[in-house]
XYZ file of C-alpha atoms in Angstrom:
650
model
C -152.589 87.047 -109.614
C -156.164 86.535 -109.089
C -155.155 84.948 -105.591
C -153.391 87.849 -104.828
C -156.078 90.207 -105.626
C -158.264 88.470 -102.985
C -155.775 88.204 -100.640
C -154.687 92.540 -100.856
C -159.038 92.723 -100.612
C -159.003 90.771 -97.143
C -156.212 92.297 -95.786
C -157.299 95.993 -96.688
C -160.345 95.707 -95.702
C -161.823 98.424 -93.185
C -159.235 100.833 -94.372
C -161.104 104.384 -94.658
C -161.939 105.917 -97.618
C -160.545 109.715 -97.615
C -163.337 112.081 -97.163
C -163.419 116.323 -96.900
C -164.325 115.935 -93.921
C -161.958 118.950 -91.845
C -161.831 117.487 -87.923
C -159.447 119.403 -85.908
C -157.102 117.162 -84.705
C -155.212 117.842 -81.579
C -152.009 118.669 -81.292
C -151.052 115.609 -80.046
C -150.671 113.586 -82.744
C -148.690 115.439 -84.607
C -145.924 115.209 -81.936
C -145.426 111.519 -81.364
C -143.047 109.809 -82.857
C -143.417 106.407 -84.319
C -143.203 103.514 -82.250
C -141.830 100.830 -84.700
C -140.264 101.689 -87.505
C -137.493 100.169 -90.033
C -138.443 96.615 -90.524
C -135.890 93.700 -92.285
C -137.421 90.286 -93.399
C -134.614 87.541 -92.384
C -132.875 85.584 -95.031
C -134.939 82.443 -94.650
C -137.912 84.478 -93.974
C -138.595 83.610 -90.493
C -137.771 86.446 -88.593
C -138.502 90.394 -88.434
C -136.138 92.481 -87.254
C -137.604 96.276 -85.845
C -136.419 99.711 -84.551
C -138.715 99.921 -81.540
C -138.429 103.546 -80.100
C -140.450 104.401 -76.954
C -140.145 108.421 -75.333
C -136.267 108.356 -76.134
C -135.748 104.606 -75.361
C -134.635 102.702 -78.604
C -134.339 98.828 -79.085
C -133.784 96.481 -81.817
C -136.674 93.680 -81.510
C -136.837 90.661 -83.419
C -140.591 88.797 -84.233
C -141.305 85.505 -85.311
C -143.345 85.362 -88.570
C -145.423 82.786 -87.157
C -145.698 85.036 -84.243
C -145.842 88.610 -83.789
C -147.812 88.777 -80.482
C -144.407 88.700 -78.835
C -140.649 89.233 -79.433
C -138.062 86.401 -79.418
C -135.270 88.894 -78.464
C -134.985 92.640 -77.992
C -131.420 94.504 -77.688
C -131.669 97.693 -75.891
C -130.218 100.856 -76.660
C -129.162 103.921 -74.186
C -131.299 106.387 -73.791
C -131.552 108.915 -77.427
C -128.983 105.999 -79.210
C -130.706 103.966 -81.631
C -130.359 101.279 -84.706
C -129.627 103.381 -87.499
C -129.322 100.634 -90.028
C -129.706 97.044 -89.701
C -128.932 93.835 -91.997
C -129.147 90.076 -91.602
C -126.309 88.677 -92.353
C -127.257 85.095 -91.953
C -130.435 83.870 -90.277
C -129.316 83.831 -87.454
C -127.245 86.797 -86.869
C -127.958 90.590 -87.746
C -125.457 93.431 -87.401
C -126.312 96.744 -86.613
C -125.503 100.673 -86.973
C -125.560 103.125 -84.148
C -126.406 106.467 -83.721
C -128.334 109.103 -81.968
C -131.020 111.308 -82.111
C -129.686 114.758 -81.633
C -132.741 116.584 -82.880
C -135.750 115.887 -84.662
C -135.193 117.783 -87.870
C -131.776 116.151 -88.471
C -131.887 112.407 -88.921
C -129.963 110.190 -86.494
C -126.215 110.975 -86.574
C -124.689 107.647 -86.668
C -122.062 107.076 -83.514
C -119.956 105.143 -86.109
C -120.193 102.044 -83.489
C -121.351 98.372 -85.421
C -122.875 95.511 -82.897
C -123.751 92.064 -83.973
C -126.161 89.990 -82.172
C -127.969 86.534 -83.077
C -131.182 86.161 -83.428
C -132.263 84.904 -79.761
C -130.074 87.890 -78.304
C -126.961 85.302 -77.732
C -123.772 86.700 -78.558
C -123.877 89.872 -78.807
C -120.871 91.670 -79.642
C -118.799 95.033 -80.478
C -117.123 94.568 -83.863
C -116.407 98.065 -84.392
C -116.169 101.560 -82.510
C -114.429 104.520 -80.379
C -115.303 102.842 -77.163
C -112.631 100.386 -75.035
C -112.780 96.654 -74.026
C -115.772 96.435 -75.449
C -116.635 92.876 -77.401
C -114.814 89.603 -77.762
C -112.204 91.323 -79.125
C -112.017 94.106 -76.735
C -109.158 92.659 -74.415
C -106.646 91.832 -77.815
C -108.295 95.240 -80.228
C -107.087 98.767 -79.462
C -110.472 101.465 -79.722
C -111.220 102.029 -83.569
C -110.803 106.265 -83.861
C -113.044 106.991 -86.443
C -116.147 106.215 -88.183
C -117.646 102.789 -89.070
C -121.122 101.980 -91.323
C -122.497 99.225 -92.549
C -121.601 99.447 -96.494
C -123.095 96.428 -97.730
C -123.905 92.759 -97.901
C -122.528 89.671 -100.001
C -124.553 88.354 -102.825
C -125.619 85.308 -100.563
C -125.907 85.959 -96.601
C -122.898 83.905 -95.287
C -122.573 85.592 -91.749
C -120.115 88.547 -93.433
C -121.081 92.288 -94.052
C -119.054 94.807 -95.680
C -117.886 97.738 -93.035
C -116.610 101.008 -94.284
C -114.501 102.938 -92.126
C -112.769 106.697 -91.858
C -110.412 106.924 -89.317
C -110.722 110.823 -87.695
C -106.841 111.177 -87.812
C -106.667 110.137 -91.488
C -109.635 111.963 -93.020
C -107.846 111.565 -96.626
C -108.675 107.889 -96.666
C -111.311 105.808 -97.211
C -111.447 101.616 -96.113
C -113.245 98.949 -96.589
C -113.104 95.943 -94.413
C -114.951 92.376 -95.052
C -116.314 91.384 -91.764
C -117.158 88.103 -90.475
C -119.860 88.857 -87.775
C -119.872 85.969 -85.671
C -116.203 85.627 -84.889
C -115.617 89.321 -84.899
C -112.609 88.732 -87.779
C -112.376 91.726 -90.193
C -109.849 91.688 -93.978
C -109.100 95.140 -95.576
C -110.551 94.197 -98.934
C -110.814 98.005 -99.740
C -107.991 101.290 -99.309
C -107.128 104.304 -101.013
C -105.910 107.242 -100.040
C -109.355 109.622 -100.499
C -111.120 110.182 -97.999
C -115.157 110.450 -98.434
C -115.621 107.480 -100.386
C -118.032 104.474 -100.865
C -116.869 101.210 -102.533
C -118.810 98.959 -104.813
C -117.937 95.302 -104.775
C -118.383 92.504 -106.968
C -119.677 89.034 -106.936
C -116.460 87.273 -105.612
C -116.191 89.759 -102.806
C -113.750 92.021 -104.781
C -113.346 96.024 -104.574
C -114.443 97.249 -108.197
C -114.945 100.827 -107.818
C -114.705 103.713 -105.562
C -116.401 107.033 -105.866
C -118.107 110.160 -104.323
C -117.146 113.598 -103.482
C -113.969 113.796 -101.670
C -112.520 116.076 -98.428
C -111.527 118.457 -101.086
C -115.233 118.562 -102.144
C -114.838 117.225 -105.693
C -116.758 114.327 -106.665
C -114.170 111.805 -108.249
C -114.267 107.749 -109.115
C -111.946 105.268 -109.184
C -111.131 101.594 -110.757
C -109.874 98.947 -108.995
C -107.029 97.591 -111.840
C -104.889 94.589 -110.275
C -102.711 96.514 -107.319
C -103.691 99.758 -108.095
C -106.441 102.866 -108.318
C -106.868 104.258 -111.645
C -108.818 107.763 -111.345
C -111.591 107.174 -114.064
C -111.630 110.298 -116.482
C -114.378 112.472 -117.499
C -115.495 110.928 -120.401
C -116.475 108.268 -118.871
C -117.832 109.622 -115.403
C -119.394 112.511 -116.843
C -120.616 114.786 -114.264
C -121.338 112.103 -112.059
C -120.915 108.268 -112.090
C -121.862 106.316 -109.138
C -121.537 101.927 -109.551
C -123.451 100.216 -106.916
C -124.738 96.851 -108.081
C -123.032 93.751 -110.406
C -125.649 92.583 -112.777
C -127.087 89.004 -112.643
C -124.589 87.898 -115.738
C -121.285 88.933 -113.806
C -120.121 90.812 -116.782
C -122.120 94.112 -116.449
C -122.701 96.661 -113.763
C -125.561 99.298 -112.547
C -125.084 102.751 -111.797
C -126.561 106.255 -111.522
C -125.339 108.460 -113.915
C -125.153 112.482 -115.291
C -123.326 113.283 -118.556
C -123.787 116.779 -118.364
C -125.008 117.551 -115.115
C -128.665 117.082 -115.262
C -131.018 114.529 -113.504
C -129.329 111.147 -112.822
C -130.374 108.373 -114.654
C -129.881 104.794 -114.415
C -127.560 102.647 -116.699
C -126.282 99.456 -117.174
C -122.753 98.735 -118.561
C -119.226 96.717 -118.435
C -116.295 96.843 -115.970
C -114.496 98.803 -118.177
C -117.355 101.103 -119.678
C -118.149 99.797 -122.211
C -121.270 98.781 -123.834
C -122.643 101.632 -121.619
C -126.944 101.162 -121.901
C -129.744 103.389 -120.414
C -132.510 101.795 -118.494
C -134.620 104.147 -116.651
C -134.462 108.615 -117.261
C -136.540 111.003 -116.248
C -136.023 114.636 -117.846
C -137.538 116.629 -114.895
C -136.083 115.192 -111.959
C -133.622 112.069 -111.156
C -134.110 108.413 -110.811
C -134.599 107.542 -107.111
C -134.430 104.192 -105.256
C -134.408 101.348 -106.999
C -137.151 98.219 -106.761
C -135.311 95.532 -106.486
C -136.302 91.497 -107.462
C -135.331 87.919 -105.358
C -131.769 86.788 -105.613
C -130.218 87.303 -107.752
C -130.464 90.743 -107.415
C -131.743 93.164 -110.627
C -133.585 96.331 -110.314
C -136.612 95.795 -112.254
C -137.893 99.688 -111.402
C -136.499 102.824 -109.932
C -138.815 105.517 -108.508
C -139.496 108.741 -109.368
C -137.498 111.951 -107.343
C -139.847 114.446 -108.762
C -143.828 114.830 -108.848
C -145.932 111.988 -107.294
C -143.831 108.887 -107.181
C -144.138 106.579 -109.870
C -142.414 103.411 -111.561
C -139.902 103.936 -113.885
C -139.853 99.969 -115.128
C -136.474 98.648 -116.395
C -137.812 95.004 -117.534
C -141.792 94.683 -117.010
C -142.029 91.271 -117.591
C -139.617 90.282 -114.419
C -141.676 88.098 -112.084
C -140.806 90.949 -109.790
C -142.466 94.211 -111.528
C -145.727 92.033 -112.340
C -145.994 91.226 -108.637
C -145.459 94.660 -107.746
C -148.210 95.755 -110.802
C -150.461 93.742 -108.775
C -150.030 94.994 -105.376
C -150.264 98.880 -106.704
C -153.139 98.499 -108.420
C -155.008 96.961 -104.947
C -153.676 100.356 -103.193
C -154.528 102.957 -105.146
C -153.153 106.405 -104.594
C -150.898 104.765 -102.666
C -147.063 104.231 -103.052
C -145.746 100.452 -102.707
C -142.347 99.949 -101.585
C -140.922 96.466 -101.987
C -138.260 96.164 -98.614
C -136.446 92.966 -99.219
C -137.106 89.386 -99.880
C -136.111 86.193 -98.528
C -133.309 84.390 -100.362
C -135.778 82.007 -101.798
C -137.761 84.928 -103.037
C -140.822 82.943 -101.708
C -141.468 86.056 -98.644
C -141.557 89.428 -99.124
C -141.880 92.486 -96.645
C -143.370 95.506 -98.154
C -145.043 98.765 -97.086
C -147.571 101.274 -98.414
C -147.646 104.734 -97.976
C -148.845 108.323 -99.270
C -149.160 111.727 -98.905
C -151.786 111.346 -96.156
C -150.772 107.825 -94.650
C -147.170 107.206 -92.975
C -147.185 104.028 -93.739
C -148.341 100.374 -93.018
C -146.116 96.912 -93.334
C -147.052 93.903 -94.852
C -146.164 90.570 -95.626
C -146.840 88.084 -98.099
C -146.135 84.935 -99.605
C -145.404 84.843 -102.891
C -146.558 81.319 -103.231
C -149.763 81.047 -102.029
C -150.288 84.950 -101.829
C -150.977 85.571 -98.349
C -150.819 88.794 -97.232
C -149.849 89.457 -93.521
C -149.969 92.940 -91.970
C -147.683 93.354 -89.851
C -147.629 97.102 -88.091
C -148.977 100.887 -89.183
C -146.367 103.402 -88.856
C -148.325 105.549 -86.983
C -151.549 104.311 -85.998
C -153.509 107.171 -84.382
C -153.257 108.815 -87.770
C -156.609 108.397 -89.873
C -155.419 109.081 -93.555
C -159.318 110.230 -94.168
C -158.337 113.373 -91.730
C -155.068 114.365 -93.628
C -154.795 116.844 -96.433
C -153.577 116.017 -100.393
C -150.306 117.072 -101.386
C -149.835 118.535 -104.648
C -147.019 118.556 -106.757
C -146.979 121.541 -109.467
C -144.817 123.311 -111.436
C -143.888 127.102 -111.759
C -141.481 129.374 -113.567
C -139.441 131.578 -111.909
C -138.613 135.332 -112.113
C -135.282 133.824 -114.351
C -137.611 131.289 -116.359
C -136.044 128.186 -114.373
C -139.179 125.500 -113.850
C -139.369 124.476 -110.004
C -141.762 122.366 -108.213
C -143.917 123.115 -105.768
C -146.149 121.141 -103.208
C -149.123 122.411 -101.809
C -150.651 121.110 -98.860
C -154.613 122.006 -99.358
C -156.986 121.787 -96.178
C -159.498 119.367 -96.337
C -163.192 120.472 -97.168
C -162.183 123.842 -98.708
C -161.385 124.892 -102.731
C -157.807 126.086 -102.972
C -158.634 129.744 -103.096
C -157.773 133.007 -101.895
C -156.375 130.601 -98.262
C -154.207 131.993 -95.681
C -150.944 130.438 -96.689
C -147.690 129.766 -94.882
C -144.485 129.227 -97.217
C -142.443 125.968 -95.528
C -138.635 126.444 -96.793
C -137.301 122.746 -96.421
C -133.938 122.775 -94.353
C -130.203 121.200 -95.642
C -130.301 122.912 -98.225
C -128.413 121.246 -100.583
C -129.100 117.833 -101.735
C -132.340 118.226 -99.601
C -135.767 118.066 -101.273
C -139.447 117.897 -100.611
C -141.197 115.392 -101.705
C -145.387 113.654 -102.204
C -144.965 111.641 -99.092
C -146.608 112.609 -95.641
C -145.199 115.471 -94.178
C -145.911 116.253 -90.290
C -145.291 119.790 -90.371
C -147.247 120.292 -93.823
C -150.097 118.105 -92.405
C -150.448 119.755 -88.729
C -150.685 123.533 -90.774
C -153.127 122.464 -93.109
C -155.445 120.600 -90.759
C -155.588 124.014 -88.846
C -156.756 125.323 -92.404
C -153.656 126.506 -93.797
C -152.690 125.660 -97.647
C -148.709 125.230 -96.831
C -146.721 126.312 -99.993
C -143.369 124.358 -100.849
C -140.259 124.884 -103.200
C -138.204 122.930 -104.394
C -135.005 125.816 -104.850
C -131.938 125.646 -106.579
C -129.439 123.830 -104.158
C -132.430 121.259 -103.494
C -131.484 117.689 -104.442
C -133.521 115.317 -106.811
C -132.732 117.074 -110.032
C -129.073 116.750 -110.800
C -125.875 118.189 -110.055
C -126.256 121.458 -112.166
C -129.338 122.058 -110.189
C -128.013 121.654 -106.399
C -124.373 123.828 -107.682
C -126.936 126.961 -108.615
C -127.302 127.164 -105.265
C -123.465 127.601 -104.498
C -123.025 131.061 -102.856
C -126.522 132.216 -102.733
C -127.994 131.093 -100.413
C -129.454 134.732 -99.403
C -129.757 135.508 -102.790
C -131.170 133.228 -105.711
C -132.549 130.477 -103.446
C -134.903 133.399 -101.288
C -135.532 134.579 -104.769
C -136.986 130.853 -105.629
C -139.166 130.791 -102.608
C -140.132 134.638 -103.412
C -141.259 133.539 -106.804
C -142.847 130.710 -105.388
C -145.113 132.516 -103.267
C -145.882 135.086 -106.284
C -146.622 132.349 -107.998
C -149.309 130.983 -105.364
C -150.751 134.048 -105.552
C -151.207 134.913 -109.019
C -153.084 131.721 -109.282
C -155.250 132.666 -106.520
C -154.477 130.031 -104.569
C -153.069 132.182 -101.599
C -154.390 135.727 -100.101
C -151.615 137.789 -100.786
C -152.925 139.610 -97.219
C -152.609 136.335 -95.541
C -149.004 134.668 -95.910
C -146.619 133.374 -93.259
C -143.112 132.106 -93.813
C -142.305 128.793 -91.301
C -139.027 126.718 -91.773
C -136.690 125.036 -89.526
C -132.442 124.656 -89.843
C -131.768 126.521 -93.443
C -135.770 126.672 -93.046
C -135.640 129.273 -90.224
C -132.442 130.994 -92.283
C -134.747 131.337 -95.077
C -138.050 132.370 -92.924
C -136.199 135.611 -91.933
C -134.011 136.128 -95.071
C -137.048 135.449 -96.962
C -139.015 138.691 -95.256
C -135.652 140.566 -95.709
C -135.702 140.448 -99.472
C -139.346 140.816 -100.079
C -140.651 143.454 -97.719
C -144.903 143.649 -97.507
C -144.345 140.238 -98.902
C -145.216 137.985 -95.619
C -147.159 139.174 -92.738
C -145.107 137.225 -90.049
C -141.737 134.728 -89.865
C -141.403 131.832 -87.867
C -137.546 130.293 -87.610
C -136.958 126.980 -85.753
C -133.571 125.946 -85.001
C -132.089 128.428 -87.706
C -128.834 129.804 -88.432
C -128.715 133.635 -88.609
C -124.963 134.567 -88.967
C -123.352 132.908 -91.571
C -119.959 133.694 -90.211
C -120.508 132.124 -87.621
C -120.620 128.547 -88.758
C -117.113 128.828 -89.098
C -116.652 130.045 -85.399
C -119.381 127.270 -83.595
C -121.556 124.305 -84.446
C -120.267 120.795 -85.817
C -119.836 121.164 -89.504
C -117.043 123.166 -88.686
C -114.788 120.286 -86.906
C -114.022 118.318 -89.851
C -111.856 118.838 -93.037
C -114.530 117.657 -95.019
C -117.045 120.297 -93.349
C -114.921 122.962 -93.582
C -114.331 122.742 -97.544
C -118.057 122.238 -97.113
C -119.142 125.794 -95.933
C -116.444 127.396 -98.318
C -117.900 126.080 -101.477
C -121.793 126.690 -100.312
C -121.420 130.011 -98.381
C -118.109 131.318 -99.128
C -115.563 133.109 -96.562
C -115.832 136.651 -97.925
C -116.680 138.524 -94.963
C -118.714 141.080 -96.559
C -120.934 138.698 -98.409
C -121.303 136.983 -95.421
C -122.558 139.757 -93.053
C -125.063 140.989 -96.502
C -126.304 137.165 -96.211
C -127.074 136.794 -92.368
C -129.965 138.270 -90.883
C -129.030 139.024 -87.713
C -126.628 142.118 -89.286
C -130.189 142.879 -91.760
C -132.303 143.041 -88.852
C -133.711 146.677 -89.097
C -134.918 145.302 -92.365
C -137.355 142.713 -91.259
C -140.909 144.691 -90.583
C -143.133 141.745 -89.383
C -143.307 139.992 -86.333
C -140.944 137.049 -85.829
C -141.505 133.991 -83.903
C -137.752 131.788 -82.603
C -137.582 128.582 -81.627
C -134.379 127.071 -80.979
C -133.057 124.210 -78.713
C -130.426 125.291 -76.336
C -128.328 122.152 -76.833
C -128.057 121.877 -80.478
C -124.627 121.484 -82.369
C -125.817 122.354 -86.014
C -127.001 125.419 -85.757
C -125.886 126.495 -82.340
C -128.178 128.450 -79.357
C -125.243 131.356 -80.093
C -127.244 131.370 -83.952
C -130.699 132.248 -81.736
C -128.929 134.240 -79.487
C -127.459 136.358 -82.202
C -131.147 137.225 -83.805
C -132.145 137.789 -80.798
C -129.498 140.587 -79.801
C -129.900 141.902 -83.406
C -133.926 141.949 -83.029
C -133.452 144.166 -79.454
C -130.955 146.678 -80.957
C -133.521 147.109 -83.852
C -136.453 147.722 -81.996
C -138.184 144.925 -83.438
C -141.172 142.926 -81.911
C -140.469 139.207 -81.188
C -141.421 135.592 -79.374
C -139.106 133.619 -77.661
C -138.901 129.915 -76.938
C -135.875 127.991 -76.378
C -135.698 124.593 -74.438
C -132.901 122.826 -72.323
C -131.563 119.907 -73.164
C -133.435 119.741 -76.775
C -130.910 119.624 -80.016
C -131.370 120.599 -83.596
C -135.191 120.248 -83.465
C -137.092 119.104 -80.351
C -136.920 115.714 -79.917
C -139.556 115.642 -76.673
C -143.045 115.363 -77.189
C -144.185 117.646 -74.541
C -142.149 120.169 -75.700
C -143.140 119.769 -79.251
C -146.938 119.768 -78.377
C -145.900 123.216 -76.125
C -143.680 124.148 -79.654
C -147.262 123.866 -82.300
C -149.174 125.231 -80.027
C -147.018 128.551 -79.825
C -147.266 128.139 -83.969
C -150.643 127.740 -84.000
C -151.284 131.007 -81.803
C -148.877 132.880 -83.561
C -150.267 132.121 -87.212
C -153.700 132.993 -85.796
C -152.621 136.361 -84.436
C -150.893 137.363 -87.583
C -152.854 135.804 -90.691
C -155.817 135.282 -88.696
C -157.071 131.571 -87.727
C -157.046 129.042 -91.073
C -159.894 128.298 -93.530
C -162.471 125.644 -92.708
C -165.241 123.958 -94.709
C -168.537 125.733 -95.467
């Protein structure tokens, strides 16, 4: 360990210190996007595969270890499509998931398409999709109509991947198909008739379990018994049981787990549920992802959902969680994320990030402890400019803890700021969290303190805790972010004459019910790529087109007309009495341009003052840079008309 010490010294060394210091960065930065992200060491540890993105042009590029001045092989992507997910599968041969960028709030959407190619870019190939003649197969294989992602890995890379699939004629079904990647040969190890569902397999490449929340929009699991599906009762799921690993001795399995509801934690047990154990808990919030060792595979720590991120260790004496001690303690206030390892366990890749730093990649050999960095996230940040993230804890007006995160401005005591409330978008199963935010980060280095809330609905603290947000979201969730911002205030952290509300998707639905249900509240409302008219989302926009979606918005928003039109600003708008700010893409399919449109209509028949931006061609959140510099800048102006221009050091 003392090797390693030295080694984490040399390579951090010129990394700044953060300071106070408050420099006004330009706007600039905080629209790029990342030019290399995603990174996946190769089974023999040779090889680096990374998601290279460039303006809107994505490729998959593979490094040598021994030399990263220049790729071996790059696979290019169409313009906006992208590697989603990528896995070695020998080390040779990767496989990877496509998608597309559709906006920049919503992750990539994946296109449900798998490629393979080998390491040199040889043999590439289409092993699963929508699209024709595609592949070595394309001539004998009919189009695949549906869905395809990468589910999974054997316990030793032998050129096969696992490859679930949902057909979109046969949404009440779930597959599973074992797929050997360099002859483009698949085997249905994996069928039921559910649709929604993920499969766990075992060791010897056999279907175990199957589980998740189903078209119908219950979550149900299943055990694989001989030739049939036994639906696993709730004594033994509780309110949520979720397998996804085989423990090291064959006999015992891993999975996340909720009795009754609250946050998931992580146990260990048999086949047949017995000898259930806990390893890991957490009573605020739920046990995240899950550190994992060499093969064999054990998680030796899961993370924290809740509060800054910390270690939850399972076994503290694995080789493992003392080499991942080691590292932490060389990056203080930092979080370490181990990536994967080769199967020797001899490299590992890992990164490092925090509240004020993206993120930066390393290397190192767990031998000889050499520590190679490989790439920074994003560069032309200086984590000695950014602001701290805070995560607290309030009541609300019910008595219900939440969390909070401030975002303080660099240089300036957290008092009596001008404060704008950022409403996190999804919203269920959505949370915000320690690590760097952009939006947070651009508003408080133009002296903002940004002010957010984790609501019911959010994800991160359990089942029980996302359900309360079932059917309200104009009700109990704006009352969350209305406490929340009370809250801020009473401590004097905010000026209760200074307070925006900013948010984008269920963000910019909350920035306008938000002023709705606390009048004299805010001072202005900014919504970005929002939806407005609940109704509508049964009328336009994608969630609508599936089965799944539809039971979707009937559980979360309900179809009653009249709570619909009490729960959509754009039929409230002679209620909102501050100036409102919308920015929407004209091309988006989540929230559709008919959602801005809407507001708009409803803001003109009530007399109400108003900005406008939309943008061709951009989709649920701008993806272009020039339009997102053109999109903070507007912000910026707007903030500093309304709440006056943010605090800055004395």
């Amino acid at each position: 360990m003392r090797k390693l010490c030295a080694a984490l010294v040399a390579a951090c060394l010129g990394l700044p210190a953060v300071t106070a210091a408050a420099d006004l960065i330009p706007v600039e930065s905080f629209a790029r996007h990342a030019s290399m992200s995603m990174p996946r060491l190769s089974p023999d540890g040779q090889h680096i595969a990374v998601r290279m993105d460039d303006g809107g042009n994505h490729a998959l590029v593979i490094y040598d270890v021994a030399d990263m001045s220049k790729p071996v092989s790059m696979l290019r992507m169409p313009k906006f499509e992208m590697p989603v997910d990528v896995q070695w599968v020998s080390p040779t041969r990767l496989v990877v998931e496509k998608g597309k960028m559709l906006g920049s709030i919503d992750r990539p959407v994946g296109t449900g398409e798998i490629l393979a190619t080998n390491v040199d870019g040889t043999h590439q190939d289409y092993l699963f999709g929508y699209q024709s003649g595609y592949g070595t197969r394309g001539d004998t294989r009919q189009a695949d109509d549906g869905w395809g992602s990468i589910d999974g890995l054997p316990a030793k890379a032998n050129g096969h991947f696992y490859l679930g699939a949902q057909l979109w004629n046969d949404e009440n079904h779930s597959r599973l198909f074992d797929v050997d990647a360099m002859r483009n040969v698949r085997h249905l190890i994996g069928d039921i008739g559910v649709g929604g569902l993920s499969f766990m397999v075992g060791p010897e490449g056999k279907v175990e379990f199957a589980y998740g929340t189903n078209t119908d929009f219950e979550y149900v699991a299943y055990q694989r018994l001989g030739d049939r599906w036994a639906q696993l009762g709730k004594a033994q799921t509780g309110k949520l049981f979720a397998p996804f690993a085989t423990a090291p001795d064959g006999q015992h399995i891993y999975a996340k787990y909720s009795a009754t509801g609250g946050p998931t934690e992580l146990v260990e047990q048999r086949l047949d549920g017995a000898d259930r154990k806990l390893l890991a808990k957490d009573d605020f919030g739920s046990v995240g992802n899950a550190q994992w060792t060499a093969p064999p595979l054990q998680p030796f720590a899961v993370i924290t959902t809740t509060g800054t991120p910390r270690p939850i260790y399972v076994d503290p004496s694995l080789p493992a969680a003392k080499l991942y001690m080691a590292i932490s303690q060389k990056f203080p206030g930092e979080f370490v994320d181990f990536i994967n390892f080769s199967e020797d366990g001899r490299e590992l890749l890992f990164s490092v990030s925090s509240d004020r730093d993206p993120g930066t990649y390393y290397l190192i050999d767990t031998e000889h402890y050499k520590v190679i960095p490989l790439f920074t996230a994003a560069p032309w940040i200086d984590p000695a400019k950014m602001a701290e993230r805070v995560p607290m804890r309030f009541k609300a007006s019910d008595g219900m803890e939440l969390e909070a995160i401030l975002t303080v401005p660099n240089g300036v005591p957290m008092e009596k700021l001008p404060m704008v409330l950022l409403p996190h978008g999804g919203p269920h199963g959505v949370s915000d969290d320690w690590f760097f935010d952009w939006d947070a980060q651009f508003l408080a280095n133009r002296g903002y303190l940004v002010l957010q809330v984790n609501y019911r609905g959010s994800g991160g603290r359990g089942v029980n805790f996302e359900q309360d947000g079932y059917l309200k979201w104009g009700t109990r969730i704006q009352q969350d972010l209305i406490d929340g911002v009370k809250w801020a205030e009473q401590q004097q952290y905010a000026d209760p004459d200074r307070v925006c509300v900013y948010g984008g998707s269920f963000g910019g639905y909350s920035a306008l019910m938000s002023v709705i249900r606390a009048p004299k509240l805010f001072k202005c409302a900014i919504g970005y790529a929002g939806i407005y008219d609940l109704a509508m989302m049964y009328k336009k926009g994608d969630i609508r087109t599936r089965a799944s979606g539809r039971n979707y918005l009937t559980n979360v928003i309900g179809k009653d007309d009249a709570a619909l039109a009490a729960n959509s600003p754009d039929h409230l708008a002679a209620q909102i009495d501050v100036p409102v700010l919308l920015i929407h893409g004209e091309a988006d399919q989540r929230a559709p341009f008919a959602q801005a449109k809407a507001m708009r209509a409803a803001l003109d028949a009530a007399h109400k003052p108003y900005e406008w931006m939309a943008k061709p061609n951009e989709g649920h959140g701008f993806y272009t840079e020039a339009n997102n510099v053109e999109r903070l800048n507007r912000m910026q102006d707007f903030l500093a008309k309304y709440i006056g221009k943010g605090a800055t050091p004395p």
